[in-house]
PDB file of C-alpha atoms in Angstrom:
ATOM      1  CA  MET Q  24      -0.009  -0.038  -0.077  1.00 82.00           C
ATOM      2  CA  LYS Q  25       1.321   3.385  -0.883  1.00 89.00           C
ATOM      3  CA  ILE Q  26       0.468   6.456   1.055  1.00 90.00           C
ATOM      4  CA  THR Q  27      -0.399   9.078  -1.494  1.00 91.00           C
ATOM      5  CA  GLU Q  28      -0.919  12.806  -0.987  1.00 90.00           C
ATOM      6  CA  SER Q  29      -4.609  12.292  -1.496  1.00 93.00           C
ATOM      7  CA  LEU Q  30      -4.646   9.640   1.271  1.00 94.00           C
ATOM      8  CA  LEU Q  31      -2.496  11.729   3.493  1.00 92.00           C
ATOM      9  CA  GLU Q  32      -4.921  14.756   3.000  1.00 93.00           C
ATOM     10  CA  SER Q  33      -8.050  12.503   3.877  1.00 94.00           C
ATOM     11  CA  LEU Q  34      -6.228  11.200   7.089  1.00 93.00           C
ATOM     12  CA  CYS Q  35      -5.208  14.776   8.120  1.00 93.00           C
ATOM     13  CA  GLU Q  36      -8.939  15.848   7.435  1.00 94.00           C
ATOM     14  CA  LEU Q  37     -10.312  13.026   9.539  1.00 95.00           C
ATOM     15  CA  ALA Q  38      -7.805  13.629  12.415  1.00 94.00           C
ATOM     16  CA  ARG Q  39      -8.492  17.305  12.110  1.00 94.00           C
ATOM     17  CA  LEU Q  40      -4.942  17.960  11.549  1.00 92.00           C
ATOM     18  CA  HIS Q  41      -3.632  20.904   9.424  1.00 92.00           C
ATOM     19  CA  LEU Q  42       0.001  20.231   8.508  1.00 91.00           C
ATOM     20  CA  GLU Q  43       2.295  22.008   6.178  1.00 91.00           C
ATOM     21  CA  GLY Q  44       5.806  21.654   4.737  1.00 90.00           C
ATOM     22  CA  GLU Q  45       8.241  19.742   7.122  1.00 94.00           C
ATOM     23  CA  GLU Q  46       5.564  18.400   9.357  1.00 94.00           C
ATOM     24  CA  ARG Q  47       3.582  17.029   6.458  1.00 93.00           C
ATOM     25  CA  SER Q  48       6.761  15.445   4.860  1.00 92.00           C
ATOM     26  CA  ALA Q  49       7.767  13.819   8.206  1.00 95.00           C
ATOM     27  CA  LEU Q  50       4.334  12.373   8.758  1.00 94.00           C
ATOM     28  CA  LEU Q  51       4.220  11.014   5.289  1.00 94.00           C
ATOM     29  CA  ALA Q  52       7.531   9.283   5.722  1.00 94.00           C
ATOM     30  CA  ASP Q  53       6.444   7.911   9.098  1.00 95.00           C
ATOM     31  CA  LEU Q  54       3.232   6.413   7.656  1.00 95.00           C
ATOM     32  CA  GLU Q  55       5.071   4.793   4.858  1.00 95.00           C
ATOM     33  CA  ARG Q  56       7.480   3.183   7.346  1.00 96.00           C
ATOM     34  CA  ILE Q  57       4.591   1.923   9.346  1.00 96.00           C
ATOM     35  CA  VAL Q  58       2.884   0.474   6.541  1.00 95.00           C
ATOM     36  CA  THR Q  59       6.108  -1.259   5.345  1.00 95.00           C
ATOM     37  CA  PHE Q  60       6.424  -2.701   8.598  1.00 96.00           C
ATOM     38  CA  VAL Q  61       2.881  -4.122   8.905  1.00 94.00           C
ATOM     39  CA  GLU Q  62       3.306  -5.640   5.272  1.00 95.00           C
ATOM     40  CA  LYS Q  63       6.422  -7.352   6.504  1.00 95.00           C
ATOM     41  CA  ILE Q  64       4.494  -8.726   9.424  1.00 92.00           C
ATOM     42  CA  ARG Q  65       1.684  -9.985   7.146  1.00 91.00           C
ATOM     43  CA  GLU Q  66       4.304 -12.040   5.280  1.00 94.00           C
ATOM     44  CA  LEU Q  67       4.894 -14.100   8.421  1.00 93.00           C
ATOM     45  CA  ASP Q  68       3.701 -17.826   8.342  1.00 93.00           C
ATOM     46  CA  LEU Q  69       1.564 -18.082  11.603  1.00 89.00           C
ATOM     47  CA  THR Q  70       0.245 -21.484  10.904  1.00 92.00           C
ATOM     48  CA  GLY Q  71      -0.467 -23.056  14.183  1.00 91.00           C
ATOM     49  CA  VAL Q  72       0.139 -19.948  16.206  1.00 89.00           C
ATOM     50  CA  GLU Q  73      -2.733 -19.110  18.593  1.00 87.00           C
ATOM     51  CA  PRO Q  74      -4.056 -15.494  18.474  1.00 85.00           C
ATOM     52  CA  LEU Q  75      -2.632 -13.568  21.615  1.00 82.00           C
ATOM     53  CA  ARG Q  76      -5.618 -12.490  23.709  1.00 76.00           C
ATOM     54  CA  PHE Q  77      -3.682 -10.551  26.201  1.00 71.00           C
ATOM     55  CA  PRO Q  78      -0.173  -9.104  26.022  1.00 73.00           C
ATOM     56  CA  GLY Q  79       1.408 -10.483  29.197  1.00 71.00           C
ATOM     57  CA  ARG Q  80      -0.708 -11.228  32.181  1.00 68.00           C
ATOM     58  CA  PRO Q  81      -4.439 -10.219  32.060  1.00 65.00           C
ATOM     59  CA  SER Q  82      -5.071  -7.015  34.029  1.00 66.00           C
ATOM     60  CA  GLY Q  83      -8.700  -7.861  34.576  1.00 67.00           C
ATOM     61  CA  TYR Q  84      -7.807 -10.477  37.259  1.00 72.00           C
ATOM     62  CA  VAL Q  85     -10.232 -10.319  40.138  1.00 78.00           C
ATOM     63  CA  ARG Q  86      -9.231 -11.751  43.471  1.00 78.00           C
ATOM     64  CA  PRO Q  87     -11.630 -13.884  45.605  1.00 85.00           C
ATOM     65  CA  ASP Q  88     -13.951 -11.673  47.590  1.00 87.00           C
ATOM     66  CA  GLU Q  89     -12.986 -12.377  51.174  1.00 89.00           C
ATOM     67  CA  PRO Q  90     -14.317 -10.274  54.210  1.00 90.00           C
ATOM     68  CA  ASP Q  91     -11.629  -8.546  56.144  1.00 89.00           C
ATOM     69  CA  PRO Q  92     -12.206  -6.807  59.449  1.00 91.00           C
ATOM     70  CA  SER Q  93     -12.581  -3.138  59.304  1.00 88.00           C
ATOM     71  CA  PRO Q  94     -10.036  -0.852  61.047  1.00 87.00           C
ATOM     72  CA  PRO Q  95     -11.352   0.478  64.393  1.00 87.00           C
ATOM     73  CA  SER Q  96     -13.485   3.658  64.101  1.00 86.00           C
ATOM     74  CA  PRO Q  97     -11.124   6.078  66.106  1.00 87.00           C
ATOM     75  CA  LEU Q  98      -8.216   4.938  63.755  1.00 87.00           C
ATOM     76  CA  LEU Q  99     -10.378   5.981  60.760  1.00 86.00           C
ATOM     77  CA  LEU Q 100     -11.485   9.279  62.372  1.00 89.00           C
ATOM     78  CA  GLN Q 101      -7.931  10.289  63.086  1.00 88.00           C
ATOM     79  CA  ASN Q 102      -7.121  10.381  59.493  1.00 86.00           C
ATOM     80  CA  ALA Q 103     -10.135  12.527  58.668  1.00 89.00           C
ATOM     81  CA  PRO Q 104      -9.676  16.257  58.300  1.00 89.00           C
ATOM     82  CA  ARG Q 105     -12.967  16.898  60.104  1.00 91.00           C
ATOM     83  CA  SER Q 106     -15.167  14.647  62.195  1.00 89.00           C
ATOM     84  CA  ASP Q 107     -18.215  14.904  64.326  1.00 90.00           C
ATOM     85  CA  GLY Q 108     -18.588  12.054  66.917  1.00 89.00           C
ATOM     86  CA  LEU Q 109     -18.427   8.785  64.853  1.00 87.00           C
ATOM     87  CA  TYR Q 110     -18.943  10.518  61.516  1.00 89.00           C
ATOM     88  CA  ILE Q 111     -16.544  11.947  58.958  1.00 90.00           C
ATOM     89  CA  ARG Q 112     -17.675  15.780  58.135  1.00 91.00           C
ATOM     90  CA  VAL Q 113     -17.273  16.620  54.476  1.00 89.00           C
ATOM     91  CA  PRO Q 114     -18.089  19.954  52.619  1.00 85.00           C
ATOM     92  CA  LYS Q 115     -21.422  20.274  51.167  1.00 84.00           C
ATOM     93  CA  PHE Q 116     -21.705  19.710  47.434  1.00 82.00           C
ATOM     94  CA  GLY Q 117     -24.315  20.675  44.956  1.00 79.00           C
ATOM     95  CA  VAL Q 118     -25.349  23.827  46.933  1.00 74.00           C
ATOM     96  CA  LYS Q 119     -23.847  27.081  46.167  1.00 73.00           C
ATOM     97  CA  GLU Q 120     -22.523  28.856  49.085  1.00 64.00           C
ATOM     98  CA  GLY Q 121     -22.973  32.687  49.732  1.00 59.00           C
TER      99      GLY Q 121
END
């Protein structure tokens, strides 16, 4: 596949890019190198190679849900900026002050 000026113009329009001169030439050269690289990859014989579902270890791993005891209330309250008895005080939200 050859990256033509017409194709580059279409891509720039889709990406809302306005490039001129050196930037345009650099992008054209980069895209041509990328396309050449992808074409080389397509030449590989991948017979018997399973598709890769996750690069490395899946990040969506969910640990088993096991209950843990909560820290004692006084310990939690000492880390709060403001508290009132056994409650943490937070600023009002959704209401204009004034």
